[in-house]
PDB file of C-alpha atoms in Angstrom:
ATOM      1  CA  MET A 172     -21.445 -25.397 -72.742  1.00 92.00           C
ATOM      2  CA  ARG A 173     -19.179 -27.201 -70.289  1.00 97.00           C
ATOM      3  CA  ILE A 174     -16.097 -29.181 -71.267  1.00 98.00           C
ATOM      4  CA  VAL A 175     -14.336 -31.515 -68.811  1.00 98.00           C
ATOM      5  CA  ILE A 176     -10.693 -32.382 -69.453  1.00 98.00           C
ATOM      6  CA  ALA A 177      -8.918 -35.308 -67.808  1.00 98.00           C
ATOM      7  CA  GLY A 178      -5.279 -34.515 -67.173  1.00 97.00           C
ATOM      8  CA  GLY A 179      -6.143 -30.862 -66.736  1.00 98.00           C
ATOM      9  CA  HIS A 180      -2.585 -29.765 -65.908  1.00 97.00           C
ATOM     10  CA  GLY A 181      -0.961 -31.429 -68.913  1.00 97.00           C
ATOM     11  CA  GLN A 182       0.864 -29.382 -71.507  1.00 97.00           C
ATOM     12  CA  ILE A 183      -1.779 -29.913 -74.181  1.00 98.00           C
ATOM     13  CA  ALA A 184      -4.626 -29.516 -71.684  1.00 98.00           C
ATOM     14  CA  LEU A 185      -3.501 -26.111 -70.406  1.00 98.00           C
ATOM     15  CA  ARG A 186      -3.269 -24.822 -73.971  1.00 98.00           C
ATOM     16  CA  LEU A 187      -6.687 -26.295 -74.751  1.00 98.00           C
ATOM     17  CA  GLU A 188      -8.222 -24.736 -71.647  1.00 98.00           C
ATOM     18  CA  ARG A 189      -7.064 -21.289 -72.741  1.00 98.00           C
ATOM     19  CA  LEU A 190      -8.512 -21.787 -76.211  1.00 98.00           C
ATOM     20  CA  LEU A 191     -11.866 -23.072 -74.976  1.00 98.00           C
ATOM     21  CA  ALA A 192     -12.192 -20.367 -72.319  1.00 98.00           C
ATOM     22  CA  ALA A 193     -11.512 -17.740 -74.991  1.00 97.00           C
ATOM     23  CA  ARG A 194     -14.335 -19.241 -77.061  1.00 97.00           C
ATOM     24  CA  GLY A 195     -16.725 -18.813 -74.150  1.00 97.00           C
ATOM     25  CA  TYR A 196     -16.861 -22.377 -72.893  1.00 97.00           C
ATOM     26  CA  GLU A 197     -17.071 -23.296 -69.234  1.00 98.00           C
ATOM     27  CA  VAL A 198     -14.018 -25.505 -68.771  1.00 98.00           C
ATOM     28  CA  ALA A 199     -13.123 -27.870 -65.942  1.00 98.00           C
ATOM     29  CA  GLY A 200      -9.854 -29.776 -65.609  1.00 98.00           C
ATOM     30  CA  LEU A 201      -9.407 -32.901 -63.497  1.00 98.00           C
ATOM     31  CA  ILE A 202      -6.170 -32.798 -61.479  1.00 98.00           C
ATOM     32  CA  ARG A 203      -4.821 -34.973 -58.701  1.00 94.00           C
ATOM     33  CA  ASN A 204      -2.510 -32.346 -57.171  1.00 95.00           C
ATOM     34  CA  PRO A 205      -4.449 -29.405 -55.648  1.00 96.00           C
ATOM     35  CA  GLU A 206      -1.329 -27.245 -55.914  1.00 97.00           C
ATOM     36  CA  GLN A 207      -1.857 -27.159 -59.688  1.00 97.00           C
ATOM     37  CA  GLY A 208      -5.193 -25.379 -59.290  1.00 98.00           C
ATOM     38  CA  ASP A 209      -3.843 -21.857 -59.777  1.00 98.00           C
ATOM     39  CA  ASP A 210      -2.363 -22.805 -63.155  1.00 98.00           C
ATOM     40  CA  LEU A 211      -5.774 -23.975 -64.328  1.00 98.00           C
ATOM     41  CA  ARG A 212      -7.499 -20.853 -63.043  1.00 98.00           C
ATOM     42  CA  GLU A 213      -4.948 -18.747 -64.897  1.00 98.00           C
ATOM     43  CA  ALA A 214      -5.840 -20.691 -68.057  1.00 98.00           C
ATOM     44  CA  GLY A 215      -9.532 -19.954 -67.497  1.00 98.00           C
ATOM     45  CA  ALA A 216     -10.499 -23.399 -66.199  1.00 98.00           C
ATOM     46  CA  GLU A 217     -12.056 -24.674 -62.994  1.00 98.00           C
ATOM     47  CA  PRO A 218      -9.735 -27.112 -61.194  1.00 98.00           C
ATOM     48  CA  VAL A 219     -11.451 -30.302 -60.026  1.00 98.00           C
ATOM     49  CA  ASN A 220      -9.520 -32.561 -57.668  1.00 98.00           C
ATOM     50  CA  CYS A 221      -9.871 -36.130 -58.907  1.00 98.00           C
ATOM     51  CA  ASP A 222      -7.232 -38.863 -59.013  1.00 97.00           C
ATOM     52  CA  LEU A 223      -8.161 -41.121 -61.918  1.00 97.00           C
ATOM     53  CA  GLU A 224      -5.919 -43.882 -60.559  1.00 96.00           C
ATOM     54  CA  SER A 225      -8.054 -44.269 -57.441  1.00 96.00           C
ATOM     55  CA  ALA A 226     -11.474 -42.773 -58.296  1.00 97.00           C
ATOM     56  CA  THR A 227     -14.545 -44.861 -59.048  1.00 98.00           C
ATOM     57  CA  VAL A 228     -16.675 -44.607 -62.162  1.00 98.00           C
ATOM     58  CA  GLU A 229     -19.424 -43.051 -60.057  1.00 98.00           C
ATOM     59  CA  GLU A 230     -17.101 -40.374 -58.671  1.00 98.00           C
ATOM     60  CA  VAL A 231     -15.817 -39.380 -62.101  1.00 98.00           C
ATOM     61  CA  ALA A 232     -19.322 -39.465 -63.584  1.00 98.00           C
ATOM     62  CA  ALA A 233     -20.405 -36.967 -60.928  1.00 98.00           C
ATOM     63  CA  HIS A 234     -17.759 -34.521 -62.177  1.00 98.00           C
ATOM     64  CA  LEU A 235     -18.992 -35.041 -65.741  1.00 98.00           C
ATOM     65  CA  GLN A 236     -22.670 -34.398 -65.046  1.00 97.00           C
ATOM     66  CA  GLY A 237     -24.046 -31.693 -67.316  1.00 97.00           C
ATOM     67  CA  ALA A 238     -20.963 -31.526 -69.552  1.00 98.00           C
ATOM     68  CA  THR A 239     -21.231 -31.066 -73.299  1.00 97.00           C
ATOM     69  CA  ALA A 240     -18.017 -32.944 -74.059  1.00 98.00           C
ATOM     70  CA  ALA A 241     -15.206 -34.820 -72.355  1.00 98.00           C
ATOM     71  CA  VAL A 242     -11.550 -34.816 -73.376  1.00 98.00           C
ATOM     72  CA  PHE A 243      -9.040 -37.419 -72.183  1.00 98.00           C
ATOM     73  CA  ALA A 244      -5.650 -35.714 -72.205  1.00 98.00           C
ATOM     74  CA  ALA A 245      -4.070 -37.439 -69.200  1.00 96.00           C
ATOM     75  CA  GLY A 246      -0.839 -39.379 -69.341  1.00 92.00           C
ATOM     76  CA  ALA A 247       1.643 -41.013 -67.018  1.00 85.00           C
ATOM     77  CA  GLY A 248       4.429 -38.941 -68.543  1.00 82.00           C
ATOM     78  CA  PRO A 249       7.830 -39.778 -70.040  1.00 79.00           C
ATOM     79  CA  GLY A 250       9.488 -40.456 -66.685  1.00 80.00           C
ATOM     80  CA  SER A 251       7.016 -43.122 -65.582  1.00 86.00           C
ATOM     81  CA  GLY A 252       7.467 -46.869 -65.690  1.00 90.00           C
ATOM     82  CA  THR A 253       5.500 -49.690 -67.224  1.00 90.00           C
ATOM     83  CA  GLU A 254       3.078 -49.977 -64.300  1.00 92.00           C
ATOM     84  CA  ARG A 255       1.779 -46.425 -64.665  1.00 93.00           C
ATOM     85  CA  LYS A 256       1.421 -46.809 -68.418  1.00 94.00           C
ATOM     86  CA  VAL A 257      -1.208 -49.379 -67.455  1.00 93.00           C
ATOM     87  CA  THR A 258      -2.841 -47.492 -64.574  1.00 95.00           C
ATOM     88  CA  VAL A 259      -2.974 -44.102 -66.322  1.00 96.00           C
ATOM     89  CA  ASP A 260      -2.661 -44.470 -70.087  1.00 95.00           C
ATOM     90  CA  ARG A 261      -4.926 -47.513 -70.194  1.00 97.00           C
ATOM     91  CA  ASP A 262      -7.017 -47.831 -67.043  1.00 97.00           C
ATOM     92  CA  ALA A 263      -7.683 -44.126 -66.451  1.00 97.00           C
ATOM     93  CA  ALA A 264      -8.736 -43.697 -70.076  1.00 98.00           C
ATOM     94  CA  VAL A 265     -11.111 -46.649 -69.739  1.00 98.00           C
ATOM     95  CA  LEU A 266     -12.498 -45.276 -66.471  1.00 98.00           C
ATOM     96  CA  PHE A 267     -13.020 -41.814 -67.952  1.00 98.00           C
ATOM     97  CA  ALA A 268     -14.848 -43.207 -70.987  1.00 98.00           C
ATOM     98  CA  ASP A 269     -17.094 -45.379 -68.821  1.00 98.00           C
ATOM     99  CA  ALA A 270     -17.839 -42.411 -66.561  1.00 98.00           C
ATOM    100  CA  ALA A 271     -18.675 -40.185 -69.529  1.00 98.00           C
ATOM    101  CA  GLU A 272     -21.071 -42.803 -70.846  1.00 98.00           C
ATOM    102  CA  ARG A 273     -22.683 -43.154 -67.413  1.00 98.00           C
ATOM    103  CA  ALA A 274     -23.061 -39.370 -67.138  1.00 98.00           C
ATOM    104  CA  GLY A 275     -24.634 -39.155 -70.584  1.00 98.00           C
ATOM    105  CA  VAL A 276     -21.808 -37.080 -72.087  1.00 98.00           C
ATOM    106  CA  ARG A 277     -21.742 -38.327 -75.664  1.00 98.00           C
ATOM    107  CA  ARG A 278     -18.996 -36.195 -77.238  1.00 98.00           C
ATOM    108  CA  HIS A 279     -15.696 -37.778 -76.302  1.00 98.00           C
ATOM    109  CA  ILE A 280     -12.212 -36.859 -77.534  1.00 98.00           C
ATOM    110  CA  VAL A 281      -9.177 -39.021 -76.749  1.00 98.00           C
ATOM    111  CA  VAL A 282      -5.616 -37.786 -77.116  1.00 98.00           C
ATOM    112  CA  SER A 283      -3.888 -41.016 -78.058  1.00 98.00           C
ATOM    113  CA  ALA A 284      -0.518 -41.677 -79.677  1.00 97.00           C
ATOM    114  CA  MET A 285       0.655 -42.471 -83.166  1.00 97.00           C
ATOM    115  CA  GLY A 286       1.380 -46.197 -83.361  1.00 96.00           C
ATOM    116  CA  ALA A 287      -0.911 -47.109 -80.466  1.00 97.00           C
ATOM    117  CA  ASP A 288      -1.789 -50.793 -80.813  1.00 96.00           C
ATOM    118  CA  VAL A 289      -2.718 -53.359 -78.180  1.00 95.00           C
ATOM    119  CA  ALA A 290      -0.737 -55.937 -80.189  1.00 95.00           C
ATOM    120  CA  HIS A 291       2.418 -53.810 -80.387  1.00 95.00           C
ATOM    121  CA  GLU A 292       5.503 -55.891 -79.591  1.00 94.00           C
ATOM    122  CA  GLY A 293       8.545 -55.009 -77.525  1.00 94.00           C
ATOM    123  CA  ASP A 294       9.852 -54.949 -73.987  1.00 90.00           C
ATOM    124  CA  GLU A 295      10.693 -51.260 -73.558  1.00 93.00           C
ATOM    125  CA  VAL A 296       8.574 -48.839 -71.541  1.00 92.00           C
ATOM    126  CA  PHE A 297       7.527 -47.056 -74.719  1.00 93.00           C
ATOM    127  CA  ASP A 298       6.307 -50.363 -76.139  1.00 95.00           C
ATOM    128  CA  ALA A 299       4.145 -50.824 -73.041  1.00 94.00           C
ATOM    129  CA  TYR A 300       2.866 -47.276 -73.534  1.00 94.00           C
ATOM    130  CA  LEU A 301       1.753 -47.994 -77.108  1.00 96.00           C
ATOM    131  CA  ARG A 302      -0.002 -51.187 -75.982  1.00 97.00           C
ATOM    132  CA  ALA A 303      -1.743 -49.307 -73.159  1.00 96.00           C
ATOM    133  CA  LYS A 304      -2.929 -46.542 -75.467  1.00 97.00           C
ATOM    134  CA  GLY A 305      -4.063 -49.089 -78.029  1.00 98.00           C
ATOM    135  CA  ALA A 306      -6.087 -50.995 -75.441  1.00 97.00           C
ATOM    136  CA  ALA A 307      -7.707 -47.794 -74.236  1.00 98.00           C
ATOM    137  CA  ASP A 308      -8.571 -46.734 -77.779  1.00 98.00           C
ATOM    138  CA  ASP A 309     -10.163 -50.126 -78.454  1.00 98.00           C
ATOM    139  CA  HIS A 310     -12.275 -49.779 -75.324  1.00 98.00           C
ATOM    140  CA  VAL A 311     -13.490 -46.312 -76.279  1.00 98.00           C
ATOM    141  CA  ARG A 312     -14.415 -47.506 -79.761  1.00 98.00           C
ATOM    142  CA  GLY A 313     -16.601 -50.147 -78.167  1.00 97.00           C
ATOM    143  CA  ARG A 314     -18.679 -47.747 -76.069  1.00 96.00           C
ATOM    144  CA  PRO A 315     -22.081 -47.375 -77.780  1.00 96.00           C
ATOM    145  CA  GLY A 316     -22.978 -44.323 -75.697  1.00 97.00           C
ATOM    146  CA  LEU A 317     -20.060 -42.214 -76.919  1.00 98.00           C
ATOM    147  CA  ASP A 318     -19.596 -40.131 -80.052  1.00 98.00           C
ATOM    148  CA  TRP A 319     -15.832 -40.550 -79.921  1.00 98.00           C
ATOM    149  CA  THR A 320     -12.957 -39.185 -81.929  1.00 98.00           C
ATOM    150  CA  ILE A 321      -9.458 -40.522 -81.305  1.00 98.00           C
ATOM    151  CA  LEU A 322      -6.597 -38.163 -82.123  1.00 98.00           C
ATOM    152  CA  ARG A 323      -3.086 -39.555 -82.568  1.00 98.00           C
ATOM    153  CA  PRO A 324      -0.497 -36.782 -82.796  1.00 98.00           C
ATOM    154  CA  GLY A 325       3.031 -37.296 -84.046  1.00 97.00           C
ATOM    155  CA  GLN A 326       6.133 -36.171 -82.160  1.00 97.00           C
ATOM    156  CA  LEU A 327       5.024 -33.419 -79.780  1.00 97.00           C
ATOM    157  CA  THR A 328       7.073 -30.224 -79.642  1.00 97.00           C
ATOM    158  CA  ASP A 329       6.902 -26.979 -77.689  1.00 96.00           C
ATOM    159  CA  ASP A 330       7.410 -24.893 -80.823  1.00 97.00           C
ATOM    160  CA  ALA A 331       4.938 -22.091 -81.450  1.00 97.00           C
ATOM    161  CA  GLY A 332       1.884 -23.319 -83.279  1.00 97.00           C
ATOM    162  CA  THR A 333       1.616 -22.504 -86.958  1.00 98.00           C
ATOM    163  CA  GLY A 334      -2.080 -23.239 -87.363  1.00 98.00           C
ATOM    164  CA  GLN A 335      -1.135 -25.426 -90.338  1.00 98.00           C
ATOM    165  CA  VAL A 336      -1.546 -29.190 -89.985  1.00 98.00           C
ATOM    166  CA  ARG A 337      -2.045 -32.482 -91.738  1.00 98.00           C
ATOM    167  CA  LEU A 338      -4.989 -34.377 -90.254  1.00 98.00           C
ATOM    168  CA  GLU A 339      -5.882 -37.688 -91.845  1.00 98.00           C
ATOM    169  CA  ALA A 340      -6.558 -41.332 -91.066  1.00 97.00           C
ATOM    170  CA  SER A 341      -2.878 -41.950 -91.833  1.00 97.00           C
ATOM    171  CA  THR A 342      -0.316 -39.181 -92.151  1.00 98.00           C
ATOM    172  CA  GLY A 343       3.027 -40.872 -91.655  1.00 95.00           C
ATOM    173  CA  ARG A 344       5.306 -39.762 -88.848  1.00 96.00           C
ATOM    174  CA  GLY A 345       6.294 -36.187 -88.158  1.00 98.00           C
ATOM    175  CA  PRO A 346       6.377 -33.484 -85.493  1.00 98.00           C
ATOM    176  CA  VAL A 347       3.528 -31.248 -84.380  1.00 98.00           C
ATOM    177  CA  PRO A 348       3.485 -28.399 -81.830  1.00 98.00           C
ATOM    178  CA  ARG A 349       1.327 -28.988 -78.762  1.00 98.00           C
ATOM    179  CA  GLU A 350      -0.329 -25.656 -79.479  1.00 98.00           C
ATOM    180  CA  ASP A 351      -1.594 -26.966 -82.813  1.00 98.00           C
ATOM    181  CA  VAL A 352      -2.783 -30.198 -81.185  1.00 98.00           C
ATOM    182  CA  ALA A 353      -4.863 -28.140 -78.757  1.00 98.00           C
ATOM    183  CA  ALA A 354      -6.309 -26.105 -81.632  1.00 98.00           C
ATOM    184  CA  VAL A 355      -7.338 -29.270 -83.457  1.00 98.00           C
ATOM    185  CA  ILE A 356      -8.989 -30.690 -80.332  1.00 98.00           C
ATOM    186  CA  ALA A 357     -10.941 -27.469 -79.828  1.00 98.00           C
ATOM    187  CA  ASP A 358     -12.311 -27.714 -83.371  1.00 98.00           C
ATOM    188  CA  LEU A 359     -12.985 -31.452 -83.069  1.00 98.00           C
ATOM    189  CA  ILE A 360     -15.138 -30.825 -79.994  1.00 97.00           C
ATOM    190  CA  GLU A 361     -17.338 -28.575 -82.112  1.00 94.00           C
ATOM    191  CA  THR A 362     -17.367 -30.882 -85.148  1.00 97.00           C
ATOM    192  CA  THR A 363     -19.504 -33.864 -84.225  1.00 95.00           C
ATOM    193  CA  ALA A 364     -19.316 -35.183 -87.795  1.00 97.00           C
ATOM    194  CA  THR A 365     -15.839 -36.467 -86.884  1.00 98.00           C
ATOM    195  CA  ALA A 366     -17.380 -38.959 -84.448  1.00 98.00           C
ATOM    196  CA  GLY A 367     -16.217 -42.506 -85.120  1.00 98.00           C
ATOM    197  CA  LEU A 368     -12.889 -41.427 -86.641  1.00 98.00           C
ATOM    198  CA  THR A 369      -9.349 -42.258 -85.568  1.00 98.00           C
ATOM    199  CA  LEU A 370      -7.091 -39.521 -86.909  1.00 98.00           C
ATOM    200  CA  GLU A 371      -3.360 -38.923 -87.101  1.00 98.00           C
ATOM    201  CA  LEU A 372      -1.971 -35.400 -86.800  1.00 98.00           C
ATOM    202  CA  ILE A 373       1.322 -33.807 -87.823  1.00 98.00           C
ATOM    203  CA  SER A 374       2.370 -30.380 -88.992  1.00 98.00           C
ATOM    204  CA  GLY A 375       1.322 -29.593 -92.543  1.00 98.00           C
ATOM    205  CA  THR A 376       0.011 -26.908 -94.861  1.00 98.00           C
ATOM    206  CA  THR A 377      -3.741 -26.914 -94.182  1.00 98.00           C
ATOM    207  CA  PRO A 378      -5.292 -24.446 -91.731  1.00 98.00           C
ATOM    208  CA  VAL A 379      -6.683 -26.223 -88.673  1.00 98.00           C
ATOM    209  CA  PRO A 380     -10.393 -25.347 -89.297  1.00 98.00           C
ATOM    210  CA  VAL A 381     -10.143 -26.485 -92.919  1.00 98.00           C
ATOM    211  CA  ALA A 382      -8.363 -29.717 -91.952  1.00 98.00           C
ATOM    212  CA  VAL A 383     -11.074 -30.571 -89.431  1.00 98.00           C
ATOM    213  CA  LYS A 384     -13.857 -29.790 -91.890  1.00 97.00           C
ATOM    214  CA  ASP A 385     -12.167 -31.910 -94.548  1.00 98.00           C
ATOM    215  CA  VAL A 386     -12.021 -35.040 -92.381  1.00 98.00           C
ATOM    216  CA  ALA A 387     -15.610 -34.398 -91.304  1.00 97.00           C
ATOM    217  CA  GLY A 388     -16.676 -34.505 -94.932  1.00 92.00           C
ATOM    218  CA  ASN A 389     -17.688 -30.859 -94.986  1.00 68.00           C
TER     219      ASN A 389
END
């Protein structure tokens, strides 16, 4: 089973690649900087050079051919301005979803953001980020060819994962280690009964596999 991750060199993505490779998946990560390739190989993933800000739907779909699932974990990053919130956090997510649908890859996971809303008000860069993520999420929800799950983590930390989370439609705000976010994504990929759900994620007291099964109705 092959998993393709957009934003393959991101902090969540590298953790996810290690987890999926350990589970026996074939993992590919889309990166725009070839110099990041060794980091992906070390994580057990195949680096695929693809700049989502300039690629076409057809080009991205070619990288997704034969995949079992697609994960959008790309982001413009905290140091970027309003323009790249649009070109990466919105437009690249839209492009990746359209490409997955064209390639026939139904299982689709989006790493979004808590509070994402296309109607969010405000003039700060973070406000633009939440609008961009909200617009992208709305687009993914409208793709009939995708079995999507949208994951909205709380405040991301680099603390060691605990394996204990709170995963619900609405959790309230709180922190969550990136390691635990990756663990949840790995289980969501394998739990297709979560398709059609938008979920919030923070640290909690429920083991990751149990939390995923609970929201899946299992």
